[in-house]
PDB file of C-alpha atoms in Angstrom:
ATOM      1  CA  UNK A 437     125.522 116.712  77.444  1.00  0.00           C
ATOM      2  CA  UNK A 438     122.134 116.793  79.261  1.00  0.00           C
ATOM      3  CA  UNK A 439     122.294 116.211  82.782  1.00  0.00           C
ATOM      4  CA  UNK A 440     118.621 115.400  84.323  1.00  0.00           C
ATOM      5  CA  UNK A 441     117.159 116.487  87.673  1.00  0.00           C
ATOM      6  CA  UNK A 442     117.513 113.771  90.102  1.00  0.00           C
ATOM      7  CA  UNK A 443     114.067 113.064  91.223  1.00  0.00           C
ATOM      8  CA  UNK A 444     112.941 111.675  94.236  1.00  0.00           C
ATOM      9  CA  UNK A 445     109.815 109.972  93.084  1.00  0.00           C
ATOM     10  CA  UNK A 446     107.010 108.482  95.779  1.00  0.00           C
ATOM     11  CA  UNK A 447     103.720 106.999  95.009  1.00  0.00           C
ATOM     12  CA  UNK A 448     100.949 105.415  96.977  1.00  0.00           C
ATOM     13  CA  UNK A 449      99.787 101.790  95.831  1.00  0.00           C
ATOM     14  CA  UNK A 450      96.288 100.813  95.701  1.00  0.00           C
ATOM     15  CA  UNK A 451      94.465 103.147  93.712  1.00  0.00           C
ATOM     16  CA  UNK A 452      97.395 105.046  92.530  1.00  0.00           C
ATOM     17  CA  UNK A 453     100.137 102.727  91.299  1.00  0.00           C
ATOM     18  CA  UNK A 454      98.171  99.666  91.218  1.00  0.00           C
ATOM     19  CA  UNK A 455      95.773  98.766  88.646  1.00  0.00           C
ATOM     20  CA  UNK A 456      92.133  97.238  88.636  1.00  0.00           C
ATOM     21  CA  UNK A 457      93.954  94.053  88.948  1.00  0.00           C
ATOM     22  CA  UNK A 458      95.339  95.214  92.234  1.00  0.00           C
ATOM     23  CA  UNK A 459      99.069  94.369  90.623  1.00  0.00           C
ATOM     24  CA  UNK A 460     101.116  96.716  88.904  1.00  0.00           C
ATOM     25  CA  UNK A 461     100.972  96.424  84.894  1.00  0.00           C
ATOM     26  CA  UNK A 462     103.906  95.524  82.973  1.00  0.00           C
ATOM     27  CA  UNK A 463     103.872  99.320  81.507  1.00  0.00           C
ATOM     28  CA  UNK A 464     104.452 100.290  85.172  1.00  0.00           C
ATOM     29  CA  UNK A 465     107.398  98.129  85.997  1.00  0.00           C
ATOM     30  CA  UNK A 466     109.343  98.664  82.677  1.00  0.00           C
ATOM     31  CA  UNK A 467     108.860 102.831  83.069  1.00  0.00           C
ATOM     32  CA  UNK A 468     109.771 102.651  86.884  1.00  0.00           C
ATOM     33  CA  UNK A 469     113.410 101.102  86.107  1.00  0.00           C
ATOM     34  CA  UNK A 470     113.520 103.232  83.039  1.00  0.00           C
ATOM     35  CA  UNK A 471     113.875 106.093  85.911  1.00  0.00           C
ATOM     36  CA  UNK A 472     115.568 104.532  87.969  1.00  0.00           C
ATOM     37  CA  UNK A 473     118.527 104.501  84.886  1.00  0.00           C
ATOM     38  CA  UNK A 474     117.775 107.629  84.519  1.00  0.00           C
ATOM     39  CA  UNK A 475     119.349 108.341  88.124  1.00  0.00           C
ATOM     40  CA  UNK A 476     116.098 109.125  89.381  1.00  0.00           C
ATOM     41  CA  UNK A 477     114.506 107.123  93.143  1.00  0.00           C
ATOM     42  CA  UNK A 478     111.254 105.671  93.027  1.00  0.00           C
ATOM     43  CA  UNK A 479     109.717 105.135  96.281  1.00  0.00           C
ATOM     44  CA  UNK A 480     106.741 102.914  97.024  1.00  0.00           C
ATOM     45  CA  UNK A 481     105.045 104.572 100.290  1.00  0.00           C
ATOM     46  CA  UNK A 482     101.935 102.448 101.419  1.00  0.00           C
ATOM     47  CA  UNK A 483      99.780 101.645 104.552  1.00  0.00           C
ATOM     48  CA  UNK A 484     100.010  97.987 103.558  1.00  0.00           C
ATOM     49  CA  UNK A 485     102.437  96.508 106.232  1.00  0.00           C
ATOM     50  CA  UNK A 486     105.381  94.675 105.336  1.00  0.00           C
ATOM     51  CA  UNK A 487     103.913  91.580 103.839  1.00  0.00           C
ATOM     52  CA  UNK A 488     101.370  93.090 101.888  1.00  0.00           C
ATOM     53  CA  UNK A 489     104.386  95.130 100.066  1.00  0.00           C
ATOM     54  CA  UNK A 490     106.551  92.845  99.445  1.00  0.00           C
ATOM     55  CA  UNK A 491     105.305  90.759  96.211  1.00  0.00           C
ATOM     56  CA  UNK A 492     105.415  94.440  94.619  1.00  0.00           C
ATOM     57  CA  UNK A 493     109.246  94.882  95.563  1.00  0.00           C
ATOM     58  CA  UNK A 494     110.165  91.255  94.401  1.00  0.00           C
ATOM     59  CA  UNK A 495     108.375  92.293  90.741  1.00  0.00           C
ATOM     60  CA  UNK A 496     109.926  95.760  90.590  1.00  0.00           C
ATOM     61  CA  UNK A 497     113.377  93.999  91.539  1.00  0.00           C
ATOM     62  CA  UNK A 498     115.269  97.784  92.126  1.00  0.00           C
ATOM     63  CA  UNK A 499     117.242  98.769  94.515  1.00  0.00           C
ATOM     64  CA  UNK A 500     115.173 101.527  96.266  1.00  0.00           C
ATOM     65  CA  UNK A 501     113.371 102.481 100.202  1.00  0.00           C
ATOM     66  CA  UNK A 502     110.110 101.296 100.637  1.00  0.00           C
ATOM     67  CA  UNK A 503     107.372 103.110 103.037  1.00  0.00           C
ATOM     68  CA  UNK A 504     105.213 100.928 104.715  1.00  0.00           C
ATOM     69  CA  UNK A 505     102.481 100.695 107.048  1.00  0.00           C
ATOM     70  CA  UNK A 506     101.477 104.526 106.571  1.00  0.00           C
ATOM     71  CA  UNK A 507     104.943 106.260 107.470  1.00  0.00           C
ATOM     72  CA  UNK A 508     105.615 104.002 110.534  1.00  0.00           C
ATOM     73  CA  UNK A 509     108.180 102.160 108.898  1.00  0.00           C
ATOM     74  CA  UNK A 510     111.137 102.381 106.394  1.00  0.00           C
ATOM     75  CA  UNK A 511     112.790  99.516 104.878  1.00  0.00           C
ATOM     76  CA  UNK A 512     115.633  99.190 102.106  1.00  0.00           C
ATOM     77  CA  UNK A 513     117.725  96.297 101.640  1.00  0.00           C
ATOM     78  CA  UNK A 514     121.131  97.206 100.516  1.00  0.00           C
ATOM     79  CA  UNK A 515     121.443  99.863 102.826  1.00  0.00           C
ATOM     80  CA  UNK A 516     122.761  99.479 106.212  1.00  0.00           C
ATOM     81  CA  UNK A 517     120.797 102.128 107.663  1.00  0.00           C
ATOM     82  CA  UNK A 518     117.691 100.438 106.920  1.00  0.00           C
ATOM     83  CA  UNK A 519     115.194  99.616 108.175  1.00  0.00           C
ATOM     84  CA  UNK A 520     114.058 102.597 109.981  1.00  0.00           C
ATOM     85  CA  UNK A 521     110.769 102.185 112.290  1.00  0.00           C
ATOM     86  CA  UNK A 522     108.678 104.185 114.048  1.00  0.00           C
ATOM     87  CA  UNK A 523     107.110 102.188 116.754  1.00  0.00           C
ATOM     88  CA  UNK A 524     104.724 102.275 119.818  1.00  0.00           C
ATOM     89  CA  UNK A 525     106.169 101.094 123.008  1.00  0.00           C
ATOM     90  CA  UNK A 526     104.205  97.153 123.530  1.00  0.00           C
ATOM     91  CA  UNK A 527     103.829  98.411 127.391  1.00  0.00           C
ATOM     92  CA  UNK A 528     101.442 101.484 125.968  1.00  0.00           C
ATOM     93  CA  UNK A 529     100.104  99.186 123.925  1.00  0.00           C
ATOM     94  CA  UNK A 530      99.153  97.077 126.532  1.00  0.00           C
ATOM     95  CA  UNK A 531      97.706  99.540 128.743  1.00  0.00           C
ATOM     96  CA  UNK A 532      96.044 100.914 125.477  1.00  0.00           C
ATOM     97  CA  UNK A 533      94.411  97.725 124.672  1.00  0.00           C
ATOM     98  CA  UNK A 534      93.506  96.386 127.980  1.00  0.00           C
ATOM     99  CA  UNK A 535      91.049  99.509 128.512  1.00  0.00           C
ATOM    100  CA  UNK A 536      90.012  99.144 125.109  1.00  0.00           C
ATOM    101  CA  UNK A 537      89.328  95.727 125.842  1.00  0.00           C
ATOM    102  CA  UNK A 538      85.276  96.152 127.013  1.00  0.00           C
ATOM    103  CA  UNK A 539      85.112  97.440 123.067  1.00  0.00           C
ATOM    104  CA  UNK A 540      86.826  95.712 121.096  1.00  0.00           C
ATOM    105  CA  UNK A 541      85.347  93.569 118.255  1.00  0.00           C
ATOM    106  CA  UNK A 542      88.761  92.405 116.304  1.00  0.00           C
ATOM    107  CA  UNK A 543      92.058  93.480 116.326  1.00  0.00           C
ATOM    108  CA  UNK A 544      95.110  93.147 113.943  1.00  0.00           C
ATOM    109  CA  UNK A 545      98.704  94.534 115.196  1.00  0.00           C
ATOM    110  CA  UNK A 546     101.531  94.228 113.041  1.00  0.00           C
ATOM    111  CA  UNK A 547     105.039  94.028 114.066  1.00  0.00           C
ATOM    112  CA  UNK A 548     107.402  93.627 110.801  1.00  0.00           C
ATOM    113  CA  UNK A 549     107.146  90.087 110.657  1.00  0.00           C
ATOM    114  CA  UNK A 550     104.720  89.125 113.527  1.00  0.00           C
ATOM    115  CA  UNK A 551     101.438  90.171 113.595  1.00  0.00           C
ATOM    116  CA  UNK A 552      98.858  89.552 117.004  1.00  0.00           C
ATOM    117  CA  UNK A 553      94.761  89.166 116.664  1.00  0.00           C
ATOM    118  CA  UNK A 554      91.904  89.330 118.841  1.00  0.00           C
ATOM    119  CA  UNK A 555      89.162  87.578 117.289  1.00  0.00           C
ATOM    120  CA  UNK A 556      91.172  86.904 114.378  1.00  0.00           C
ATOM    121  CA  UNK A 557      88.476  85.260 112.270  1.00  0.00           C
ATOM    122  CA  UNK A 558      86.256  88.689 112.635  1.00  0.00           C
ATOM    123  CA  UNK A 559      89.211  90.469 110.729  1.00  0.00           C
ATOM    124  CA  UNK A 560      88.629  91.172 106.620  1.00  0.00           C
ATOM    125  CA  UNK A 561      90.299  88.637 105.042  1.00  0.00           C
ATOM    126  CA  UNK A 562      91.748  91.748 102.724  1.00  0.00           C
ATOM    127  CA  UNK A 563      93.394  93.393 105.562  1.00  0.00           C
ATOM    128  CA  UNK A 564      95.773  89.821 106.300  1.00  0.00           C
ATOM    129  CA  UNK A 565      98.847  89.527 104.723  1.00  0.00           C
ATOM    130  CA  UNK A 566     101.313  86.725 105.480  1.00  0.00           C
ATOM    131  CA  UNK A 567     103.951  85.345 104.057  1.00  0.00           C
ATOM    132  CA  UNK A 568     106.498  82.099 104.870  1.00  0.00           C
ATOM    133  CA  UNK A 569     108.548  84.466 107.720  1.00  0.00           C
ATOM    134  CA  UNK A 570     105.448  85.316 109.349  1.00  0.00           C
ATOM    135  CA  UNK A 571     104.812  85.120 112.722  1.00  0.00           C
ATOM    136  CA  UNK A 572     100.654  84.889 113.688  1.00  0.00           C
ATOM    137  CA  UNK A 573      99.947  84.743 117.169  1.00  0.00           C
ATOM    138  CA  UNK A 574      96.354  84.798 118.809  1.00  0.00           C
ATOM    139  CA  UNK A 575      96.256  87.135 122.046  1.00  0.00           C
ATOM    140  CA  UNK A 576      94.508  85.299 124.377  1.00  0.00           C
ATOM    141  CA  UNK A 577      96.797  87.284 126.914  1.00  0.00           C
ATOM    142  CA  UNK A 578      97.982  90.613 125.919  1.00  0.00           C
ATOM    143  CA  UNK A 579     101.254  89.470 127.868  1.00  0.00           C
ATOM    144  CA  UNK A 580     101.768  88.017 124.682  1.00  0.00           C
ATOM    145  CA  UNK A 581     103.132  90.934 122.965  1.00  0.00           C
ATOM    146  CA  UNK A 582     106.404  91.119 123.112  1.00  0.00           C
ATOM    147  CA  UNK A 583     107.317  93.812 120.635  1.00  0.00           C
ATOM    148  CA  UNK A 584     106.725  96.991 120.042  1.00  0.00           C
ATOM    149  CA  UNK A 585     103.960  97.830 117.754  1.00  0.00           C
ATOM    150  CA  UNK A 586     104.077  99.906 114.007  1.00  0.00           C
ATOM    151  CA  UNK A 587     100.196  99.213 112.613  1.00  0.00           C
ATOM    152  CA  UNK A 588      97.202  98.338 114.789  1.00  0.00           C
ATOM    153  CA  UNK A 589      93.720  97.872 112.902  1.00  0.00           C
ATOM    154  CA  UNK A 590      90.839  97.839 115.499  1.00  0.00           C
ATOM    155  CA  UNK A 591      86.859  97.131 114.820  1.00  0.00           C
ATOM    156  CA  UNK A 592      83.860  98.480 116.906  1.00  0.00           C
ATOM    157  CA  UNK A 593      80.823  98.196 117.512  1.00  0.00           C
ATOM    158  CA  UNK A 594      79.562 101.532 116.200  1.00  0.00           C
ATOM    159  CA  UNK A 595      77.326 102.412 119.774  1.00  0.00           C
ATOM    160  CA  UNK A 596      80.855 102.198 121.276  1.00  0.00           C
ATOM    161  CA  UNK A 597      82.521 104.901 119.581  1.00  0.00           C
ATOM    162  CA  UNK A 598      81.611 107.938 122.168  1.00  0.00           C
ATOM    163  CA  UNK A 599      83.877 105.520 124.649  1.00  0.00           C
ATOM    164  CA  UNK A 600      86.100 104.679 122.579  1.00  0.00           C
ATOM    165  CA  UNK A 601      86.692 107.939 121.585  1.00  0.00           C
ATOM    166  CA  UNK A 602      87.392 109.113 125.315  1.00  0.00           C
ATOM    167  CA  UNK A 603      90.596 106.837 125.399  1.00  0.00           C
ATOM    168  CA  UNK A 604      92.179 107.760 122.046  1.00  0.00           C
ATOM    169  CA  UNK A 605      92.329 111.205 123.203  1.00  0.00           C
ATOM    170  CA  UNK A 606      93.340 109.850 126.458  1.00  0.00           C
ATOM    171  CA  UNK A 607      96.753 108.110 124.723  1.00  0.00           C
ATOM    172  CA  UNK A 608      96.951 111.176 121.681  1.00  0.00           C
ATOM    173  CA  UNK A 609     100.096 112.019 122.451  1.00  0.00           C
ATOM    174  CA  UNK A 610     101.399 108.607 121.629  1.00  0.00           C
ATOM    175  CA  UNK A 611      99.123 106.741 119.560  1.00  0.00           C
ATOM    176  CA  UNK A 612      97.892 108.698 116.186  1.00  0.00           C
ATOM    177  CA  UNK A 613      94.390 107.051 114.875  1.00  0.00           C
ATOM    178  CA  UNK A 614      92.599 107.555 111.602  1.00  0.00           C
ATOM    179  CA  UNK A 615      88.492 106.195 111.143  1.00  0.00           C
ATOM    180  CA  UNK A 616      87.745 104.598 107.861  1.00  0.00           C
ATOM    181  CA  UNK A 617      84.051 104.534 108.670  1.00  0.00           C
ATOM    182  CA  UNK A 618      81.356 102.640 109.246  1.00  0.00           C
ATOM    183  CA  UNK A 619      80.413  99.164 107.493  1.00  0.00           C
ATOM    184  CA  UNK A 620      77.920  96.756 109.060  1.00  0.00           C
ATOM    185  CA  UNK A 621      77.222  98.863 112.022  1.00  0.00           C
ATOM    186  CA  UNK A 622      81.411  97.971 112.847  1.00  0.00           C
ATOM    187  CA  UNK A 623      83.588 101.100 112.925  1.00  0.00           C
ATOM    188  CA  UNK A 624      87.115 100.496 111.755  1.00  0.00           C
ATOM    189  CA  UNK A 625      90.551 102.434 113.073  1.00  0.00           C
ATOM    190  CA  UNK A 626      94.122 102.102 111.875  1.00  0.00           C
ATOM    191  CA  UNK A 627      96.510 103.108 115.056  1.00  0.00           C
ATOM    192  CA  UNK A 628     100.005 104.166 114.481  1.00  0.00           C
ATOM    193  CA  UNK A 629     102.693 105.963 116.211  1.00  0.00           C
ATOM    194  CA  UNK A 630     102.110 109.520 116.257  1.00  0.00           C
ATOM    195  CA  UNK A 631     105.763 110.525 115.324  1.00  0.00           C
ATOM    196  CA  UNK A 632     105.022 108.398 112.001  1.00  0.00           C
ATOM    197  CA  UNK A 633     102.912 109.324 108.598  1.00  0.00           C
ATOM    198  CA  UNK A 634     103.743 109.143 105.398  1.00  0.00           C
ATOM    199  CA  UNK A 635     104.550 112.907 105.076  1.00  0.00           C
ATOM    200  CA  UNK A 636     106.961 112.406 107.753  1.00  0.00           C
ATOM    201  CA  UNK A 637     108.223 109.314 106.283  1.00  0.00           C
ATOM    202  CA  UNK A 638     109.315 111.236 103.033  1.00  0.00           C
ATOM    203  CA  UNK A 639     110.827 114.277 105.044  1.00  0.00           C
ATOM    204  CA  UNK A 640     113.118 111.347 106.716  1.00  0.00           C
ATOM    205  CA  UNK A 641     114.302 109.917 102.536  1.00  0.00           C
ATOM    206  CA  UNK A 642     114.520 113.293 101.466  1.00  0.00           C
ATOM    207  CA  UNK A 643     116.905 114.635 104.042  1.00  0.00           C
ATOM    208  CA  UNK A 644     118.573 111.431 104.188  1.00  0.00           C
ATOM    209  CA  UNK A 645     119.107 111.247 100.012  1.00  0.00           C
ATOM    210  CA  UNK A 646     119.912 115.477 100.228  1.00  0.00           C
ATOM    211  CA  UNK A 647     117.199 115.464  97.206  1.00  0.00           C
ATOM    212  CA  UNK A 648     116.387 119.327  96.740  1.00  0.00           C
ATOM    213  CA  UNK A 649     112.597 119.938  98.119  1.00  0.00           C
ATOM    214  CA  UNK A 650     111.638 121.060  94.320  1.00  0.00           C
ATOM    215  CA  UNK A 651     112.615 117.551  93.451  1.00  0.00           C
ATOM    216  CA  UNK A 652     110.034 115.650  95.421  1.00  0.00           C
ATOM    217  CA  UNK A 653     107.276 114.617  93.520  1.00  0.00           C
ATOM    218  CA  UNK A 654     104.305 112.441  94.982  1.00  0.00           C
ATOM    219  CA  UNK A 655     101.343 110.608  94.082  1.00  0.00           C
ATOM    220  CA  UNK A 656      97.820 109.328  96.464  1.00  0.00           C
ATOM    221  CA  UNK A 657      94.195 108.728  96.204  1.00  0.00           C
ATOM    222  CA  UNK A 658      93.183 108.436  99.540  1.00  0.00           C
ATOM    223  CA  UNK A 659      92.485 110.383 102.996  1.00  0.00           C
ATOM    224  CA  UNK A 660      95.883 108.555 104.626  1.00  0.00           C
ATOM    225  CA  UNK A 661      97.851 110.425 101.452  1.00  0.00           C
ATOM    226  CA  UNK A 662      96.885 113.937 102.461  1.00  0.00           C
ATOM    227  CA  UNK A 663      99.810 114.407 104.476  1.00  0.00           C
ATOM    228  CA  UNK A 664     102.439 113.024 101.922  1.00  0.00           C
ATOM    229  CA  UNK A 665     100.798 115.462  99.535  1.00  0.00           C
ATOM    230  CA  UNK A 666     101.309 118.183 101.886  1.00  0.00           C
ATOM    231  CA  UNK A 667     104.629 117.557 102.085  1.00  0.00           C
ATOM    232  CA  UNK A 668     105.471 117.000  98.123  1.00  0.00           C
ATOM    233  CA  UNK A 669     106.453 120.355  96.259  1.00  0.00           C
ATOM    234  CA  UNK A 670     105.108 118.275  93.394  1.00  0.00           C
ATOM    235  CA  UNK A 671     101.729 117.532  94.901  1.00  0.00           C
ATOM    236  CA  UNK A 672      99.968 115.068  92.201  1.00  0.00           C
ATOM    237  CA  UNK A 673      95.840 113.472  93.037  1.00  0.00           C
ATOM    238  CA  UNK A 674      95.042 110.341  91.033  1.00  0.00           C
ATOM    239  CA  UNK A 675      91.702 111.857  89.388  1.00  0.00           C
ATOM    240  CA  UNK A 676      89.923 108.782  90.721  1.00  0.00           C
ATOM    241  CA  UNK A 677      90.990 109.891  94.308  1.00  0.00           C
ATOM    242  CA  UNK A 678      88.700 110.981  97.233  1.00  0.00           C
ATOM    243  CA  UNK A 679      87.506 114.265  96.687  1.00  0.00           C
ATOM    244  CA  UNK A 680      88.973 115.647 100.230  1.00  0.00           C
ATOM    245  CA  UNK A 681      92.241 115.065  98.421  1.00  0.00           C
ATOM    246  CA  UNK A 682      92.216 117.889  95.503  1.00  0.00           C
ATOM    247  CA  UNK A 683      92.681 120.413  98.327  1.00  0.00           C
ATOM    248  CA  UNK A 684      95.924 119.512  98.811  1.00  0.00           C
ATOM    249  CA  UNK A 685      97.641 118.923  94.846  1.00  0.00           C
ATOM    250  CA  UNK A 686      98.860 120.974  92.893  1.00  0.00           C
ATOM    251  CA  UNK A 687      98.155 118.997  89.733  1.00  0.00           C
ATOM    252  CA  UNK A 688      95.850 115.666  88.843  1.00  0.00           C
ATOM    253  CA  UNK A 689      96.713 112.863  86.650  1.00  0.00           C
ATOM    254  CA  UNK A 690      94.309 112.937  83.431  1.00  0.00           C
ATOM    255  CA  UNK A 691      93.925 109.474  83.606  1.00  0.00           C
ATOM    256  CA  UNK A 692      93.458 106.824  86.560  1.00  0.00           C
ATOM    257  CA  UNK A 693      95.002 103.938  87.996  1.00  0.00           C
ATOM    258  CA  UNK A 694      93.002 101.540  85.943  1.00  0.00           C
ATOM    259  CA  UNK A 695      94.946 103.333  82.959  1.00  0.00           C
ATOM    260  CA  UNK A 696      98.602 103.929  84.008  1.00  0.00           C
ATOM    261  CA  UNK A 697      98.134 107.509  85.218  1.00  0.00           C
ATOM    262  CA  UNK A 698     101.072 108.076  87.205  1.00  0.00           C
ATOM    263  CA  UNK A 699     103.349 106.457  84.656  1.00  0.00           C
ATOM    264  CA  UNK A 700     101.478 108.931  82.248  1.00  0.00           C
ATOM    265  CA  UNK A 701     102.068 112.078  84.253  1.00  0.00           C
ATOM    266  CA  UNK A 702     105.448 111.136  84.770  1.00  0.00           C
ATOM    267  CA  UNK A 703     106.267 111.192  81.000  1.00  0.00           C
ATOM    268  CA  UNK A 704     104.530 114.591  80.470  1.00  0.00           C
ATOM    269  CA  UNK A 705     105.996 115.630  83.688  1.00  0.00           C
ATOM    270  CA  UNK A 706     109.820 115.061  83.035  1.00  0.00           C
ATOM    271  CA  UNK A 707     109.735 115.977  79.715  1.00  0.00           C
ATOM    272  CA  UNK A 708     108.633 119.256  80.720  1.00  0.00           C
ATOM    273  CA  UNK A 709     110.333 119.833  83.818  1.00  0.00           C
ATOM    274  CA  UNK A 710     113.172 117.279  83.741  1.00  0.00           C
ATOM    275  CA  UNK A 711     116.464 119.533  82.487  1.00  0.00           C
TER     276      UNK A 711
END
């Protein structure tokens, strides 16, 4: 009898699992519960929040974690455990915000099933994701949070960002931030604990499932996957990924999202390596 390597299998969504749709393909689904027959875990691990994952889970329909809002939170039905968050405290992220305040075009913080805007019409319509549990809530008064925090997105004016700058290193040892740039003179953040990322996030499954660290393999296309890359002994760039990001594989699909590419690599992959 041949007995398979239990993998532990994690893979960013847009741009790496998803397709040009912005959906996973029917190819994708069937071959993800093929594995997960197989004995193997497949975990989604995304910086959409909660909401924004969950019409994926409901079309996989497996019984598996799920990584969301870049590493700051862990969720998994069946198990008791779960969910898992990494949070910042609402009273720093009051004090956070209300110096902020002066420079602050928008802001979206999520809170599993709540999430809390300034200027919530100013806010991509992209980045929103609600469903019929959510909680929206307009912060007229930052009193008005009352939970802690796992995902803030924040716009600036781009003059402000010398200022702004000054008081995320002020609050570094708490709050983690990454830039996504610059798009009609606004410059956008995404704020999250700085115990979480999705490297860390993966550490926490792994030695949780006791899945050997040569069993890990993972899959990303963009700057916020660096770290779960780094932290994959099976390090695998979507070849339509930021270019930053082939510094830190070990291997590249041959094909893209738009074409099944992890499901692709997988097959080659396990067939190779799988006994």
């Amino acid at each position: 009898m041949i007995i398979l390597k239990k993998y532990l299998i994690v893979s960013d969504l847009d741009g790496t699992l998803l397709n040009k749709k912005h959906d996973l393909s029917k190819r994708t689904i069937r071959y993800i519960k093929k594995l997960i027959k197989q004995g193997h875990i497949f975990v989604i691990n995304t910086g959409r929040p909660y909401q924004g994952m969950l019409r994926f889970k409901n079309k996989l329909d497996i019984d598996c974690p799920y990584i969301c809002d870049n590493g700051s939170s862990i969720y998994w039905d069946s198990n008791k455990d779960f969910p898992v968050f990494n949070k910042i405290d609402k009273n720093e992220v009051k004090s956070f915000l209300k110096e902020l305040h002066p420079y602050i075009y928008s802001t979206l913080l999520s809170s599993h099933q709540k999430l809390y805007f300034i200027n919530r019409n100013k806010i991509p319509r992209w980045m929103i994701h609600i469903n019929e549990e959510t909680q929206v809530i307009e912060l007229d008064n930052l009193d008005n949070i009352d939970e802690d925090i796992t995902l803030m997105s924040i716009y600036i004016h781009e003059e402000d960002r010398s200022k702004v700058a000054e008081i995320l290193d002020k609050y570094s040892n708490i709050i983690s931030n990454r830039e996504w740039g610059v798009h009609l003179g606004l410059r956008s953040y995404e704020l999250f604990s700085s115990k979480a990322s999705k490297g860390n996030a993966l550490i926490y499954l792994r030695d949780y499932l006791n899945i050997e660290e040569k069993c890990v393999i993972g899959f990303g296309d963009d700057l916020n996957d660096i770290d779960l890359l780094k932290k994959c002994y099976v390090s695998v760039a979507m070849v339509n990924s930021k270019s930053a990001l082939f510094n830190y594989a070990k291997h590249t699909t041959k094909y893209s999202n738009r074409k099944n590419g992890v499901v692709r690599f997988l097959k080659k992959y396990l067939k190779e390596n799988g006994k």
